[in-house]
mmCIF file of C-alpha atoms in Angstrom:
data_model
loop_
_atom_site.group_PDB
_atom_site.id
_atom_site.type_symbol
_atom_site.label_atom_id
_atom_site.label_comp_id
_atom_site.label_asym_id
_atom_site.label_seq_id
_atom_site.Cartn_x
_atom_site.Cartn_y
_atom_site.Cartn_z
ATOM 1 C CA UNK A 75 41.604 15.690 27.507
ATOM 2 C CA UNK A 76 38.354 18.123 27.465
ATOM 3 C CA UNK A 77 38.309 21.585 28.553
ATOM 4 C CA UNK A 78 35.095 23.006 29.641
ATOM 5 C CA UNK A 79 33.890 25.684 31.422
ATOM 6 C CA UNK A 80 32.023 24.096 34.886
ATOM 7 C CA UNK A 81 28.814 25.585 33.900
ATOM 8 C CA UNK A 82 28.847 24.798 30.395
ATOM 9 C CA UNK A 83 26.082 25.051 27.344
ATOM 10 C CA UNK A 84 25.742 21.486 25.693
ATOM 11 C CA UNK A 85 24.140 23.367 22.725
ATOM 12 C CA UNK A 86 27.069 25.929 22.849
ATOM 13 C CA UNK A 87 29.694 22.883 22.924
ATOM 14 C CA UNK A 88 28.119 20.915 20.374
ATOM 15 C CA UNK A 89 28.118 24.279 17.535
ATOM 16 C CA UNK A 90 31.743 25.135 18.729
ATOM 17 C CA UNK A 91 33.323 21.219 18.558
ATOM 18 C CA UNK A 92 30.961 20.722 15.246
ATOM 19 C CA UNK A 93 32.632 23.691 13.588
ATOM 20 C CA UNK A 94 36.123 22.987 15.060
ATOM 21 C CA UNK A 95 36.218 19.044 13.685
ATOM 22 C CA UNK A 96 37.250 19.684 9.906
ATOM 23 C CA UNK A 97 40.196 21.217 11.352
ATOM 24 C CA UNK A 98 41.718 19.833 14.789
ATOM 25 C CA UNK A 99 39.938 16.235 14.344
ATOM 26 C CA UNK A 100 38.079 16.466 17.256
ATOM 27 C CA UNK A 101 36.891 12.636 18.179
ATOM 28 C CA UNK A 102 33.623 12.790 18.885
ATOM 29 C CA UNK A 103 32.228 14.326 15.274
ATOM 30 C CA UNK A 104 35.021 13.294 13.485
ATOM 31 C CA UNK A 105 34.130 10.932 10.608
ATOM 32 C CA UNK A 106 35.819 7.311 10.183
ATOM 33 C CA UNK A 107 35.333 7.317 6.708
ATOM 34 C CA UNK A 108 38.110 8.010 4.420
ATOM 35 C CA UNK A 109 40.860 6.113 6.368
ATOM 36 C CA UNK A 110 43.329 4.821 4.386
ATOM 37 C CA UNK A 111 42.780 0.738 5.297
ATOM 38 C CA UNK A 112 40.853 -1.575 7.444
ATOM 39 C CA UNK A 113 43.530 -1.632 10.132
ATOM 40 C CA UNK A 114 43.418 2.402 10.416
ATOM 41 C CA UNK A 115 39.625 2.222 10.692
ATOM 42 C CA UNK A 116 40.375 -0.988 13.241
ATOM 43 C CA UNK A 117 42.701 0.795 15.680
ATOM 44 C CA UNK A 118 43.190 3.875 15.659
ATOM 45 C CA UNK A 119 40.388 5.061 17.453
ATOM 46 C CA UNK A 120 39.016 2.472 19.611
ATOM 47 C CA UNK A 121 41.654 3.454 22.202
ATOM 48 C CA UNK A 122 39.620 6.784 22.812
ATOM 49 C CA UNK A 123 37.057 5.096 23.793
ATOM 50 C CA UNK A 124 38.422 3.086 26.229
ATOM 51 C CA UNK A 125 40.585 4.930 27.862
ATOM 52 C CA UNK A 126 39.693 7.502 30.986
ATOM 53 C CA UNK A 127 38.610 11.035 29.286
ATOM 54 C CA UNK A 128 40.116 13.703 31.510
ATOM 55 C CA UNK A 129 37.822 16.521 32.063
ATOM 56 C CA UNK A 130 39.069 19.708 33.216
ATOM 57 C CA UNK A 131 36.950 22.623 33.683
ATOM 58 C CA UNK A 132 38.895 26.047 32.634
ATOM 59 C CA UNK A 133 37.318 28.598 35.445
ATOM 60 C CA UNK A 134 38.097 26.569 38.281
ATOM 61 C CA UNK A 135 41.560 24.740 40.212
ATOM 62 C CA UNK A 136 39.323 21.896 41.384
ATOM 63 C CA UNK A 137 40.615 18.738 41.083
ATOM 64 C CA UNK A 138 37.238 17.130 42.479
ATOM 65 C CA UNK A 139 33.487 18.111 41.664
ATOM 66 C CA UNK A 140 30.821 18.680 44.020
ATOM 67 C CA UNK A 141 29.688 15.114 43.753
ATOM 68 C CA UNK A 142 32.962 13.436 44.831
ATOM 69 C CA UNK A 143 33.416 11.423 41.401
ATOM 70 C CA UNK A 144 35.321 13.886 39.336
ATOM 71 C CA UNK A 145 35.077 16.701 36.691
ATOM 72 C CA UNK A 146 34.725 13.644 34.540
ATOM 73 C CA UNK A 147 31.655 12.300 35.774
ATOM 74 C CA UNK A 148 29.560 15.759 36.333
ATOM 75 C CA UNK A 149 30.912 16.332 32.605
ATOM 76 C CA UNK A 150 28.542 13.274 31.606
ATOM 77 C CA UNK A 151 26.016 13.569 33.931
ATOM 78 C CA UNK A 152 25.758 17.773 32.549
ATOM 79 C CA UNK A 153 25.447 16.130 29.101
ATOM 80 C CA UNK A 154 22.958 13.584 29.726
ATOM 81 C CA UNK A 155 20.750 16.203 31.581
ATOM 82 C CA UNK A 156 21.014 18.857 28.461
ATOM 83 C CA UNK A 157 20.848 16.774 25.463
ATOM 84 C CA UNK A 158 17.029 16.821 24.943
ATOM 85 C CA UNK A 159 17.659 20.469 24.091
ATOM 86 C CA UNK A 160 19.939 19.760 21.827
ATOM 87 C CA UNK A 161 19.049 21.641 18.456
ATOM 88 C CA UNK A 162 20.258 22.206 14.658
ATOM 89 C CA UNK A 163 20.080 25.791 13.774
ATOM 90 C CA UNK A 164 18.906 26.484 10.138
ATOM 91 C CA UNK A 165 19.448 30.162 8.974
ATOM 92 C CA UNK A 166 16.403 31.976 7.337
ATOM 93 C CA UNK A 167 15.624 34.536 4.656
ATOM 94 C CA UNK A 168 13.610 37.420 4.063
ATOM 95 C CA UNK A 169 10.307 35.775 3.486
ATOM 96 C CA UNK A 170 10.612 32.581 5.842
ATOM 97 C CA UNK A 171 11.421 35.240 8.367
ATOM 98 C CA UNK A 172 8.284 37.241 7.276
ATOM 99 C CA UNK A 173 5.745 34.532 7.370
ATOM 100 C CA UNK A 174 6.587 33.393 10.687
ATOM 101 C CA UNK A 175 6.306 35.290 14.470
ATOM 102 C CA UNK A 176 9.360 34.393 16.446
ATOM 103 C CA UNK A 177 9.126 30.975 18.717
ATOM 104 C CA UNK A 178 10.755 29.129 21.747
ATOM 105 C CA UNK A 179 14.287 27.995 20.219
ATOM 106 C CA UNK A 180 14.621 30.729 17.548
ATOM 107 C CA UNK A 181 18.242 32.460 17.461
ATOM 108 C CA UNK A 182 17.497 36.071 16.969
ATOM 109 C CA UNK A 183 19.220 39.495 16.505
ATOM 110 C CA UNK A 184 17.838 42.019 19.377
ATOM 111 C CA UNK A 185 17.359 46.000 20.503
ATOM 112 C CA UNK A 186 18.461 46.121 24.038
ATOM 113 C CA UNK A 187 19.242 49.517 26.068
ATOM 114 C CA UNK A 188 23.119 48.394 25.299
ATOM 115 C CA UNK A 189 22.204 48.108 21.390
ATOM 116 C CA UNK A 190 22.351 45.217 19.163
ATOM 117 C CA UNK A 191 22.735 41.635 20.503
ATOM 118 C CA UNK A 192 21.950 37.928 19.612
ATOM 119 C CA UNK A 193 20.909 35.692 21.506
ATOM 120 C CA UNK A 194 17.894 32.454 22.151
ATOM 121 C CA UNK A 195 14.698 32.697 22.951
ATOM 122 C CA UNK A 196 13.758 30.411 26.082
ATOM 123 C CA UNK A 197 10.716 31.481 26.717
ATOM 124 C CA UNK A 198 7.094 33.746 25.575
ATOM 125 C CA UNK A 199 5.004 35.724 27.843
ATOM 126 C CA UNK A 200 1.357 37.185 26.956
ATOM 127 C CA UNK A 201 -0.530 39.965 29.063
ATOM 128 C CA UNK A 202 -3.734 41.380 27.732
ATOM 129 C CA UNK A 203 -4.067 45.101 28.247
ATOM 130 C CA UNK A 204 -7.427 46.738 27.254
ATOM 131 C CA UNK A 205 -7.704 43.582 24.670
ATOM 132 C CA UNK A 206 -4.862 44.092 23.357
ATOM 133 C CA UNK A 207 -2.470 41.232 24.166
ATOM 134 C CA UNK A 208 1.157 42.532 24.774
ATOM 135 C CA UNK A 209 3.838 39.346 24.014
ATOM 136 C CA UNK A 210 7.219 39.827 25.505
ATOM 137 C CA UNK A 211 9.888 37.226 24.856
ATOM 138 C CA UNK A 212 12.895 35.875 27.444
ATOM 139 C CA UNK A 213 15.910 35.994 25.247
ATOM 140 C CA UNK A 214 18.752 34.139 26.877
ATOM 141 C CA UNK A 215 21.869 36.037 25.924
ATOM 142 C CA UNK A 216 25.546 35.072 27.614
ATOM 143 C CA UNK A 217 23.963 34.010 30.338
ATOM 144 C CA UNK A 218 21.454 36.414 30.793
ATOM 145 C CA UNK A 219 17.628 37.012 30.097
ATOM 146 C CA UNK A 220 16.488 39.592 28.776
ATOM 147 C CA UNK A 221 12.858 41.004 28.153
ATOM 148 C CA UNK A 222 12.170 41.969 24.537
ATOM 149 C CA UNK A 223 9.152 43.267 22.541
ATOM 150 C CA UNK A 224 8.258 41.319 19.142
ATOM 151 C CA UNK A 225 9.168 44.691 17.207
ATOM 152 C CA UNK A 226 12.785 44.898 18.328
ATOM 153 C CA UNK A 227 13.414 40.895 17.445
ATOM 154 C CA UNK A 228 14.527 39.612 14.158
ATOM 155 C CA UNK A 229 14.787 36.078 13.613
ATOM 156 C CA UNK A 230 18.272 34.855 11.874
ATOM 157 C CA UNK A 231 17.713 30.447 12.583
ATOM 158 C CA UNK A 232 15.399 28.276 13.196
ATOM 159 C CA UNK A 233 16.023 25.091 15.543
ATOM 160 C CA UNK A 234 15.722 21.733 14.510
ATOM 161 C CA UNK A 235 15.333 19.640 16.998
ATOM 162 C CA UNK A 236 16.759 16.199 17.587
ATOM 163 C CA UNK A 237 15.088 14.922 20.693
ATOM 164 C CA UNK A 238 11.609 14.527 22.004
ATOM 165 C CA UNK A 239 10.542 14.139 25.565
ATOM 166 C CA UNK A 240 8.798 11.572 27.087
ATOM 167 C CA UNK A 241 7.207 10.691 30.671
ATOM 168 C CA UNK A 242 10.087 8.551 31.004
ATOM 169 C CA UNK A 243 13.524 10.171 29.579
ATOM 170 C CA UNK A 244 14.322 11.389 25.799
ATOM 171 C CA UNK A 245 13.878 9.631 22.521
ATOM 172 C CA UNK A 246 15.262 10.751 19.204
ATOM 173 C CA UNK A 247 12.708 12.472 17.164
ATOM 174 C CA UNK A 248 11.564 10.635 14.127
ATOM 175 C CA UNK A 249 12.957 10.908 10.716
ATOM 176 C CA UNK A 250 10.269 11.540 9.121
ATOM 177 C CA UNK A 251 9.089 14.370 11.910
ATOM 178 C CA UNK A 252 13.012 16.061 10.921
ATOM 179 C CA UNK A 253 12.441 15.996 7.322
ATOM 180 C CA UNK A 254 9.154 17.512 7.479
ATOM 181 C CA UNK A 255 10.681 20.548 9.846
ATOM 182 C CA UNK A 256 13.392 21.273 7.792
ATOM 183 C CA UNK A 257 10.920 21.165 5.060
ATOM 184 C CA UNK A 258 9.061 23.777 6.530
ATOM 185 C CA UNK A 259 11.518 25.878 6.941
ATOM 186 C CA UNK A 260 13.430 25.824 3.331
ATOM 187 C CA UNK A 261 9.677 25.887 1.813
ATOM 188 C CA UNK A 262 10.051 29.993 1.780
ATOM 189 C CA UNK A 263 13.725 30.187 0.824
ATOM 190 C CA UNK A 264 14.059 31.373 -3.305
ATOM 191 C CA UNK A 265 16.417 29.249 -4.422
ATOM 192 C CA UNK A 266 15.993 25.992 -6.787
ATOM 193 C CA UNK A 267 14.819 22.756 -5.757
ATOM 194 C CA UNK A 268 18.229 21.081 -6.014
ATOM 195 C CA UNK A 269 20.078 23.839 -4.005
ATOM 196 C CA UNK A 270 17.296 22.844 -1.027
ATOM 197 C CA UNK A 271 17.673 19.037 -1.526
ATOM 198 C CA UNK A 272 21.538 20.316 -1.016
ATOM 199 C CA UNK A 273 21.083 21.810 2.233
ATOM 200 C CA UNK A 274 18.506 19.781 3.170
ATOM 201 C CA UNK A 275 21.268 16.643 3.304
ATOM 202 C CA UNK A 276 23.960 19.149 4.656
ATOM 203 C CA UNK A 277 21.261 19.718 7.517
ATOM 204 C CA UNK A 278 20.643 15.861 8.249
ATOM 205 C CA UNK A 279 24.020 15.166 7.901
ATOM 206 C CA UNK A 280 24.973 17.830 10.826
ATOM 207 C CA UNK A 281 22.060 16.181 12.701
ATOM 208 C CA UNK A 282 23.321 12.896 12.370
ATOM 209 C CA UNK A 283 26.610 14.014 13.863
ATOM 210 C CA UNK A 284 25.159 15.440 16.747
ATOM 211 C CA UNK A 285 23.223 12.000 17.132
ATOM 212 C CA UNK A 286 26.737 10.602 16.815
ATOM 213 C CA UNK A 287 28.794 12.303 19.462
ATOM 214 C CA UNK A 288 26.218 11.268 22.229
ATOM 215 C CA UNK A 289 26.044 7.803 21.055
ATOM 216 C CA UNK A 290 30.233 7.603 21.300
ATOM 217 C CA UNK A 291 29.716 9.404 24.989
ATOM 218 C CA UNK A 292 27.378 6.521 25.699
ATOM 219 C CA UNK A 293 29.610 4.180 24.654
ATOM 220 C CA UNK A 294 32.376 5.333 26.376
ATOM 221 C CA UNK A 295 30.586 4.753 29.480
ATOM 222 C CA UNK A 296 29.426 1.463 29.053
ATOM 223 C CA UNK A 297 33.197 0.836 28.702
ATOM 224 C CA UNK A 298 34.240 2.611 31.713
ATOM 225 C CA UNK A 299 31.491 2.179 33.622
ATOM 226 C CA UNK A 300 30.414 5.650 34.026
ATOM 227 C CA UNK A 301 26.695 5.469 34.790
ATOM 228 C CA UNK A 302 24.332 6.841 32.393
ATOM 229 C CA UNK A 303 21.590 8.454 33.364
ATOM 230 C CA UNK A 304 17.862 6.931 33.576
ATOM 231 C CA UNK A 305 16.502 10.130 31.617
ATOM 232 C CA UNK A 306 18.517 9.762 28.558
ATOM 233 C CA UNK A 307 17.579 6.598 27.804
ATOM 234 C CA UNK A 308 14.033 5.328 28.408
ATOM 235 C CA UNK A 309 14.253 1.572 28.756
ATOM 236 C CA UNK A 310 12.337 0.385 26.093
ATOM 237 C CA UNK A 311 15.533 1.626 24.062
ATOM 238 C CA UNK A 312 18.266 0.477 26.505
ATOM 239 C CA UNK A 313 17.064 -3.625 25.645
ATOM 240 C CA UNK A 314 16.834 -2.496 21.838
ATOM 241 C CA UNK A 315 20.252 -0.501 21.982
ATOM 242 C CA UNK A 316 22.085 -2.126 24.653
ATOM 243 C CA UNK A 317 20.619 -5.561 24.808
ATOM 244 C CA UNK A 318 20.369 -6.124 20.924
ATOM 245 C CA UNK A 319 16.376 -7.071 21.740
ATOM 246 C CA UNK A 320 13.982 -5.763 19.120
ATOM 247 C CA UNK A 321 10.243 -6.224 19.637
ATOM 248 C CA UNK A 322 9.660 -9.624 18.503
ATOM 249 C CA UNK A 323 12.355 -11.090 19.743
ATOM 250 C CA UNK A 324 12.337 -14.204 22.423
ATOM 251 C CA UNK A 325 14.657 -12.351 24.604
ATOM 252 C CA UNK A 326 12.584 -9.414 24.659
ATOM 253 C CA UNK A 327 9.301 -10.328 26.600
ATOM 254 C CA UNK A 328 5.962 -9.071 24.877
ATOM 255 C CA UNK A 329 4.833 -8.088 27.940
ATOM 256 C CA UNK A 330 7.938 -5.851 29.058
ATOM 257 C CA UNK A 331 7.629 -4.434 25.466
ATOM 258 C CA UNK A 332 3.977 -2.992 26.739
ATOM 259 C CA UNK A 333 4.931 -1.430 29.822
ATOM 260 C CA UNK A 334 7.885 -0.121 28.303
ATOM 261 C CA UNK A 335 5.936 1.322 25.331
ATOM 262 C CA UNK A 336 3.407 2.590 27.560
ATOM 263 C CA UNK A 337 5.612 4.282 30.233
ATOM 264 C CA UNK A 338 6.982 6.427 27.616
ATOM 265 C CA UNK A 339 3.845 7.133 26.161
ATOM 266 C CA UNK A 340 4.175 5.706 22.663
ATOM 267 C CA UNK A 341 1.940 2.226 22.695
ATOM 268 C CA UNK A 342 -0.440 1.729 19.695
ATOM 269 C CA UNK A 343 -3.329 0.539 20.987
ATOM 270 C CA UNK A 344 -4.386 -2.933 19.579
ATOM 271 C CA UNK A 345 -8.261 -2.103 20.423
ATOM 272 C CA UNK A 346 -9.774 -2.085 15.984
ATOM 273 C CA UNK A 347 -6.500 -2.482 14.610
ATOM 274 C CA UNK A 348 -6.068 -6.317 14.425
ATOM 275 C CA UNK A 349 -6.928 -7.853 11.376
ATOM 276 C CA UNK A 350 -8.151 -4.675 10.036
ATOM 277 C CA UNK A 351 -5.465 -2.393 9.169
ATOM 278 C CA UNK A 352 -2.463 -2.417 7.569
ATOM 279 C CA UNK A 353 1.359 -1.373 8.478
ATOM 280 C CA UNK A 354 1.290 1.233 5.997
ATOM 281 C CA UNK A 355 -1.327 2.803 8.146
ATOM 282 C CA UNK A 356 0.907 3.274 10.873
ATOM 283 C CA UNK A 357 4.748 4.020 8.984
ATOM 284 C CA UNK A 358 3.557 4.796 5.544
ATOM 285 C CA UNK A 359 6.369 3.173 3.847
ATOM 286 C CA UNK A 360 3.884 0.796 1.141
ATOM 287 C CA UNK A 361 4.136 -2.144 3.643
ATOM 288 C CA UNK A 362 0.756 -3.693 3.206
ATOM 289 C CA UNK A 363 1.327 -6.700 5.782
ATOM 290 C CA UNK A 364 -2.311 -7.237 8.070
ATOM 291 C CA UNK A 365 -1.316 -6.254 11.331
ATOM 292 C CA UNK A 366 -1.860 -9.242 13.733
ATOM 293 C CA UNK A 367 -0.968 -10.035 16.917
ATOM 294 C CA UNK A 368 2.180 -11.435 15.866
ATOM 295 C CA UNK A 369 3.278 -8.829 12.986
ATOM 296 C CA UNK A 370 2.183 -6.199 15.319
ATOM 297 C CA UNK A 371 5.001 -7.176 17.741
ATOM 298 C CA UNK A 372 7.686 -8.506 15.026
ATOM 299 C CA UNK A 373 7.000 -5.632 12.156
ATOM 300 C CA UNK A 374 5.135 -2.441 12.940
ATOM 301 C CA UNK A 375 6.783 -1.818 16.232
ATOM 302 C CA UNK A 376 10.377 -2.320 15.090
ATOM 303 C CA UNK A 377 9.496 -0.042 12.146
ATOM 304 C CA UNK A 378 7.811 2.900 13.769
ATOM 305 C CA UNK A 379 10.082 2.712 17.076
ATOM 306 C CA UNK A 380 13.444 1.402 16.159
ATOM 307 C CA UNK A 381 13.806 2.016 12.524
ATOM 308 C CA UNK A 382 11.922 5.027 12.106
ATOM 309 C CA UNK A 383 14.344 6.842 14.394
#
């Protein structure tokens, strides 16, 4: 059973169910390791995904939503609709927080006619008075925007984000994109290099459960035939995820793999790359294979598409 409220913050979910899981279990970033034996790890939980999830939403009697299919299925269709925004904050010191302006996604402490509050920013503004320009950021705060000037914000976390947009739904954002952000952001922090490698893992490994929980909501689904929606999976990834294709594969038509690629915005163009460079060139990971028409299709597209990921 879930309780939500009917308007609810995937973002705001995801932090509270995170923090909750070392203590009431909660399924979906709970972590299978550890179990005592094979048939533990076997049975105990596959029930939960098979069986009907009951949503109820705590500020309303409705047994039915809008839609006519349930709490249950606006639940999923609210999740698959929010999870591109989906973020992993990263708290900041003194110098990180003096070396950067504040940004769209930052978690900051604000001056508001009420006094001191804390909330996101969603969005920056910029008017130009007398050349001067005057910025004014929309700082979403329980529910709320408010219109702040740069002097009264201080930045307390920077977002991480998990998901990148595309023309034709949301893809995860590349490993190597994540390390370099949280890089970026624990580059200003005085503390030794193994304390940053430290957080640095504790950081992927919160990502990773994030990436987690929506894959088990996926699956339970597919297993209960709950539809999932078009936008949070582009369909190069559904025949990779769901159909067990990769690129390369008979079952997975070169052709299709084109449009796919190319609806979504992420086709290398062949046009001076056969024969001449390398798939280093592309993933940098030493692989010094001569991309041809066939390798380009069996090895550099699984690496920087699937694998990367």
């Amino acid at each position: 059973e879930i309780q939500v409220k009917q308007n609810f913050n995937l973002q705001q979910l995801f932090d509270l169910w995170h923090d909750k899981a070392a203590d009431d279990k909660t399924y979906l970033f709970r972590s299978l390791d550890g179990l005592n034996n094979a048939k533990q790890s076997g049975n105990m939980h596959a029930w939960k995904l098979l069986t009907d999830w009951k949503v109820k939403y705590e500020d309303t009697e409705e047994d039915m939503a809008i839609d006519e299919g349930g709490p249950t299925r606006e639940f999923f269709s609210q999740v698959f609709r929010q999870m591109g925004d989906l973020t992993v904050m990263v708290g900041i010191g003194k110098k990180c927080r003096e070396s950067n302006k504040p940004s769209v996604g930052d978690s900051v402490n604000f001056l508001s006619n009420t006094g001191k509050k804390i909330g996101i920013i969603v969005k920056k503004s910029e008017k130009v008075f007398d050349k001067k320009a005057k910025v004014t950021y929309h700082v979403l705060c329980d529910g709320v925007i408010e219109k702040v000037r740069q002097k009264k914000i201080t930045i307390q976390q920077k977002p991480i984000r998990l998901f990148e947009q595309t023309d034709e739904g949301y893809i995860p954002e590349t490993d190597e994109k994540i390390s370099h952000n949280i890089d970026c952001i624990l580059q200003y922090e005085d503390m030794s290099e193994g304390k940053k490698e430290a957080q640095k893992r504790d950081i992927i490994e919160r990502i990773k459960v994030y990436y987690r929980a929506i894959g088990r909501i996926m699956l339970h689904c597919l297993a209960t035939d709950h539809p999932i929606s078009a936008a949070a999976m582009p369909r190069f990834y559904q025949n990779v995820l769901f159909r067990k294709c990769l690129p390369g594969e008979k079952d997975y038509h070169r052709s299709d793999i084109v449009d796919h690629l190319s609806a979504i915005g992420l086709l290398t163009k062949l046009d001076g790359v056969l024969n001449v460079m390398t798939i280093d060139d592309f993933v940098f990971d030493g692989d010094d294979t001569v991309i041809t028409p066939d390798t380009y299709f069996t090895k550099l597209l699984p690496k920087q598409f699937v694998r990367s990921r």
